Amino acid sequence: MKIVVPIKRVVDYNIKPRVKPDGSGVETTGVKMSMNPFDEIAVEEAVRLKEKGVATEVVVVSVGVQQAQDTLRTAMAMGADRAVLVLSEESPEPLAVAKVLKVIVAKEDPGLVILGKQAIDDDMNATGQMLAGLLGWGQGTFAGNVEVADGKVKVSREIDGGTEDVSLVLPAIVTADLRLNEPRYASLPNIMKAKKKPLETLNVADLGVDTTRRLTIVSVAEPAERKAGIKVETVSELVEKLRNEAKVI
Ligand code: AMP
């Protein structure tokens, strides 16, 4: 069974994002970019399924700018076998990505597609669900545990107040949540090996997919600055301030 893992190149999670001066979005020029953290978890899960003998090949796919090939190489250094880069604008909308992924899925014929639950730049949390809808496949989103056996995948989903177990007939869509696993670091020898793994580049325009933007960003702004806190000396002073200043008790 082949596993396809879509991965997105996003502003590194350690970087404090800066809003562009014209308020049209978040600054990405000259900013450290990395693999979306949930996609690292998705890659790790796919590689583990291959190591267990459940999967035979792991293919990573990114839709984005040329530099996304660095992100794909990182995924291959973690253990993915090969990569597909679909060149498009930076940060395409989830529906456009899902349509592109549908074409890739038709070509690759995987048993499982494992995505991240959301990309930390736009926090859309939509691509996996849209892809499942376009393909008519079952979906196990927010996966905290994944087990593949007998043509099915059992997914333990993280939901409010606990977990929910679903069993999906393969092929299926899974989206990775934080607790699914702890992604490995790529070792130097594996980083070197990844440079020689196959990376195919396609153009979004050649895939016959309508990627017209349907969302308009009206404006992007920094959150309001929070007032600094104060230190109180005693519990009675704290109670007095909560009662008379904050008026919460
Ligand atoms: P989102 O719906 O944008 O929050 O993204 C959810 C997941 O879809 C991500 O964690 C990735 O696995 C995948 N994804 C989103 N955008 C892209 C992209 N441009 N290229 C490849 N995969 C993507």
Coordinates of C-alpha atoms and ligand atoms in Angstrom, one line a residue:
M1 CA 0.0 0.0 0.0
K2 CA 1.2 3.5 -0.9
I3 CA 0.8 6.4 1.4
V4 CA 0.6 10.0 0.2
V5 CA 1.4 12.8 2.6
P6 CA 0.7 16.4 1.6
I7 CA 3.0 18.8 3.3
K8 CA 3.0 22.6 3.5
R9 CA 5.9 25.0 3.8
V10 CA 4.9 27.6 6.5
V11 CA 6.6 30.2 8.6
D12 CA 8.6 28.3 11.2
Y13 CA 6.7 27.9 14.5
N14 CA 9.5 29.4 16.5
I15 CA 9.2 32.7 14.6
K16 CA 6.9 35.5 15.8
P17 CA 4.9 36.3 12.6
R18 CA 5.0 40.0 11.5
V19 CA 2.1 41.6 9.6
K20 CA 3.1 43.2 6.3
P21 CA 3.0 47.1 6.5
D22 CA 0.1 47.2 4.1
G23 CA -1.9 44.8 6.2
S24 CA -2.4 42.4 3.3
G25 CA -0.9 39.4 5.0
V26 CA 2.0 38.0 7.0
E27 CA 5.6 38.8 6.0
T28 CA 7.3 35.7 4.6
T29 CA 10.3 37.3 2.8
G30 CA 13.5 36.7 4.7
V31 CA 11.7 34.7 7.3
K32 CA 12.6 31.1 8.3
M33 CA 10.2 28.7 6.7
S34 CA 9.7 25.0 7.7
M35 CA 7.4 22.1 7.4
N36 CA 4.0 22.6 9.0
P37 CA 4.4 20.8 12.4
F38 CA 1.3 18.7 11.9
D39 CA 2.7 17.5 8.6
E40 CA 5.9 16.4 10.3
I41 CA 3.6 14.2 12.5
A42 CA 1.8 12.9 9.3
V43 CA 5.2 12.1 7.7
E44 CA 6.4 10.3 10.8
E45 CA 3.2 8.2 11.0
A46 CA 3.5 7.2 7.3
V47 CA 7.2 6.3 7.7
R48 CA 6.3 4.2 10.9
L49 CA 3.6 2.4 8.9
K50 CA 6.2 1.6 6.2
E51 CA 8.7 0.4 8.9
K52 CA 6.0 -1.9 10.3
G53 CA 5.5 -3.4 6.8
V54 CA 2.0 -2.0 6.4
A55 CA 3.0 0.5 3.7
T56 CA 5.4 -0.1 0.8
E57 CA 6.0 3.5 -0.3
V58 CA 5.6 7.0 1.2
V59 CA 5.2 9.8 -1.3
V60 CA 5.2 13.4 -0.1
V61 CA 3.5 16.2 -2.1
S62 CA 3.6 20.0 -1.7
V63 CA 1.7 22.6 -3.6
G64 CA 3.6 25.9 -3.5
V65 CA 6.6 27.8 -4.6
Q66 CA 10.0 26.4 -5.7
Q67 CA 11.5 26.7 -2.2
A68 CA 9.0 24.0 -1.0
Q69 CA 11.4 21.5 -2.4
D70 CA 13.6 22.0 0.7
T71 CA 10.6 21.0 2.8
L72 CA 10.1 17.9 0.6
R73 CA 13.8 17.0 1.0
T74 CA 13.3 17.3 4.8
A75 CA 10.4 14.8 4.6
M76 CA 12.5 12.5 2.5
A77 CA 15.3 12.8 5.1
M78 CA 12.7 11.6 7.7
G79 CA 12.1 8.5 5.5
A80 CA 9.7 9.4 2.7
D81 CA 10.7 7.6 -0.6
R82 CA 10.0 10.3 -3.1
A83 CA 8.4 13.7 -3.6
V84 CA 6.1 15.7 -5.9
L85 CA 6.3 19.5 -6.0
V86 CA 3.3 21.1 -7.7
L87 CA 4.4 24.7 -8.5
S88 CA 1.8 27.3 -7.7
E89 CA 1.5 30.6 -5.9
E90 CA 2.6 30.8 -2.3
S91 CA -0.1 29.5 0.2
P92 CA -2.9 28.4 -2.2
E93 CA -6.4 28.1 -0.7
P94 CA -7.5 24.7 0.8
L95 CA -10.0 24.0 -2.0
A96 CA -7.3 24.6 -4.7
V97 CA -4.9 22.3 -2.8
A98 CA -7.6 19.7 -2.4
K99 CA -8.3 19.7 -6.1
V100 CA -4.6 19.4 -6.9
L101 CA -4.3 16.5 -4.4
K102 CA -7.3 14.8 -6.1
V103 CA -5.3 14.8 -9.3
I104 CA -2.2 13.4 -7.6
V105 CA -4.3 10.8 -5.8
A106 CA -5.7 9.6 -9.2
K107 CA -2.1 9.3 -10.5
E108 CA -0.6 7.6 -7.4
D109 CA -3.5 5.4 -6.3
P110 CA -2.6 5.4 -2.6
G111 CA -4.4 3.4 0.1
L112 CA -4.1 6.2 2.6
V113 CA -3.6 9.9 2.5
I114 CA -2.3 11.4 5.8
L115 CA -2.4 15.2 6.1
G116 CA -1.8 17.5 9.0
K117 CA -5.0 18.5 10.8
Q118 CA -4.2 22.1 10.0
A119 CA -1.6 24.4 8.6
I120 CA -0.3 26.8 11.3
D121 CA -0.1 29.8 9.0
D122 CA -3.8 30.2 8.0
D123 CA -5.3 27.7 10.5
M124 CA -7.8 26.6 7.9
N125 CA -8.3 23.0 9.0
A126 CA -10.1 22.3 5.8
T127 CA -7.9 20.6 3.2
G128 CA -8.2 17.0 4.4
Q129 CA -12.0 17.3 4.8
M130 CA -12.3 18.8 1.3
L131 CA -10.1 16.2 -0.3
A132 CA -12.3 13.4 1.4
G133 CA -15.4 15.2 0.0
L134 CA -13.9 15.5 -3.5
L135 CA -12.8 11.8 -3.6
G136 CA -15.9 10.4 -1.8
W137 CA -13.6 8.7 0.7
G138 CA -14.0 8.2 4.5
Q139 CA -12.2 10.6 6.7
G140 CA -10.6 10.2 10.2
T141 CA -9.7 13.7 11.3
F142 CA -7.7 14.8 14.4
A143 CA -6.1 11.3 14.6
G144 CA -4.4 10.5 18.0
N145 CA -3.9 6.8 17.0
V146 CA -3.9 5.0 13.7
E147 CA -4.1 1.2 13.1
V148 CA -4.3 -0.3 9.7
A149 CA -5.5 -3.9 9.3
D150 CA -7.7 -6.0 7.0
G151 CA -8.4 -3.3 4.4
K152 CA -9.5 -0.9 7.1
V153 CA -7.9 1.9 9.2
K154 CA -9.0 2.4 12.8
V155 CA -8.6 6.0 13.9
S156 CA -8.9 7.2 17.4
R157 CA -10.0 10.9 17.0
E158 CA -9.3 13.6 19.5
I159 CA -12.6 15.3 20.2
D160 CA -13.9 17.7 22.9
G161 CA -14.0 15.8 26.1
G162 CA -12.3 12.6 25.0
T163 CA -11.7 10.4 22.0
E164 CA -13.9 8.9 19.3
D165 CA -13.0 5.7 17.5
V166 CA -13.9 5.3 13.8
S167 CA -13.2 2.5 11.4
L168 CA -12.8 3.5 7.7
V169 CA -12.6 1.3 4.7
L170 CA -9.4 1.9 2.7
P171 CA -8.7 4.0 0.7
A172 CA -9.2 6.8 3.3
I173 CA -8.1 10.2 4.5
V174 CA -6.5 10.7 7.9
T175 CA -5.5 14.0 9.4
A176 CA -2.8 14.0 12.1
D177 CA -3.3 15.6 15.6
L178 CA -0.5 16.6 18.0
R179 CA -0.5 13.4 20.1
L180 CA -0.3 10.9 17.2
N181 CA 3.5 10.6 17.6
E182 CA 6.7 12.5 18.1
P183 CA 8.4 13.1 14.8
R184 CA 12.0 12.0 14.5
Y185 CA 14.9 14.3 13.7
A186 CA 16.5 13.6 10.3
S187 CA 20.1 12.4 10.8
L188 CA 22.9 13.8 8.8
P189 CA 23.4 10.7 6.7
N190 CA 19.7 10.6 5.9
I191 CA 19.8 14.3 5.0
M192 CA 22.6 13.4 2.5
K193 CA 20.6 10.4 1.2
A194 CA 17.5 12.5 0.7
K195 CA 19.3 14.7 -1.8
K196 CA 19.4 11.8 -4.2
K197 CA 15.8 10.7 -3.8
P198 CA 13.5 11.4 -6.7
L199 CA 11.6 14.8 -6.7
E200 CA 9.2 15.3 -9.6
T201 CA 8.1 18.9 -10.4
L202 CA 4.7 19.7 -12.0
N203 CA 3.0 22.9 -12.9
V204 CA -0.4 23.5 -11.4
A205 CA -1.5 25.0 -14.7
D206 CA -0.9 21.7 -16.4
L207 CA -3.2 19.7 -14.1
G208 CA -6.4 21.1 -15.5
V209 CA -7.5 22.3 -12.0
D210 CA -9.4 25.5 -11.4
T211 CA -7.4 27.3 -8.7
T212 CA -9.3 30.6 -8.9
R213 CA -9.2 32.3 -5.4
R214 CA -12.6 32.3 -3.7
L215 CA -11.5 34.0 -0.5
T216 CA -10.5 37.6 -0.2
I217 CA -8.3 38.7 2.7
V218 CA -9.9 42.0 3.9
S219 CA -7.1 42.9 6.3
V220 CA -4.6 41.3 8.6
A221 CA -3.7 43.1 11.9
E222 CA -1.6 42.4 15.0
P223 CA -3.6 41.4 18.1
A224 CA -4.2 44.3 20.5
E225 CA -1.3 44.7 22.9
R226 CA -2.0 43.3 26.4
K227 CA -1.5 45.5 29.4
A228 CA 1.4 44.3 31.6
G229 CA 0.4 42.5 34.8
I230 CA 1.2 43.5 38.4
K231 CA 2.5 41.7 41.4
V232 CA 0.5 41.7 44.6
E233 CA 2.1 41.3 48.1
T234 CA -0.7 39.5 49.9
V235 CA -3.7 37.3 49.3
S236 CA -6.1 39.9 50.8
E237 CA -4.7 42.5 48.3
L238 CA -5.3 40.0 45.5
V239 CA -8.9 39.5 46.7
E240 CA -9.5 43.2 47.0
K241 CA -8.2 43.9 43.4
L242 CA -10.3 41.0 42.0
R243 CA -13.4 42.4 43.8
N244 CA -13.0 46.1 43.2
E245 CA -10.8 46.6 40.1
A246 CA -11.3 43.5 38.0
K247 CA -14.8 43.0 39.4
V248 CA -14.7 39.3 38.8
I249 CA -15.6 38.1 42.2
Ligands
AMP1 P1 -5.2 23.6 6.1 O1 -6.5 23.0 5.7 O2 -4.7 24.7 5.2 O3 -5.2 24.0 7.6 O4 -4.1 22.4 6.0 C1 -4.4 21.1 6.4 C2 -3.4 20.1 5.8 O5 -3.5 20.1 4.4 C3 -1.9 20.5 6.1 O6 -1.5 20.1 7.4 C4 -1.2 19.8 4.9 O7 -1.1 18.4 5.2 C5 -2.2 19.9 3.8 N1 -1.9 21.1 3.0 C6 -2.4 22.4 3.1 N2 -1.9 23.2 2.2 C7 -1.0 22.5 1.5 C8 -0.1 22.7 0.4 N3 0.0 24.0 -0.1 N4 0.6 21.7 -0.1 C9 0.5 20.5 0.4 N5 -0.3 20.1 1.4 C10 -1.0 21.1 2.0

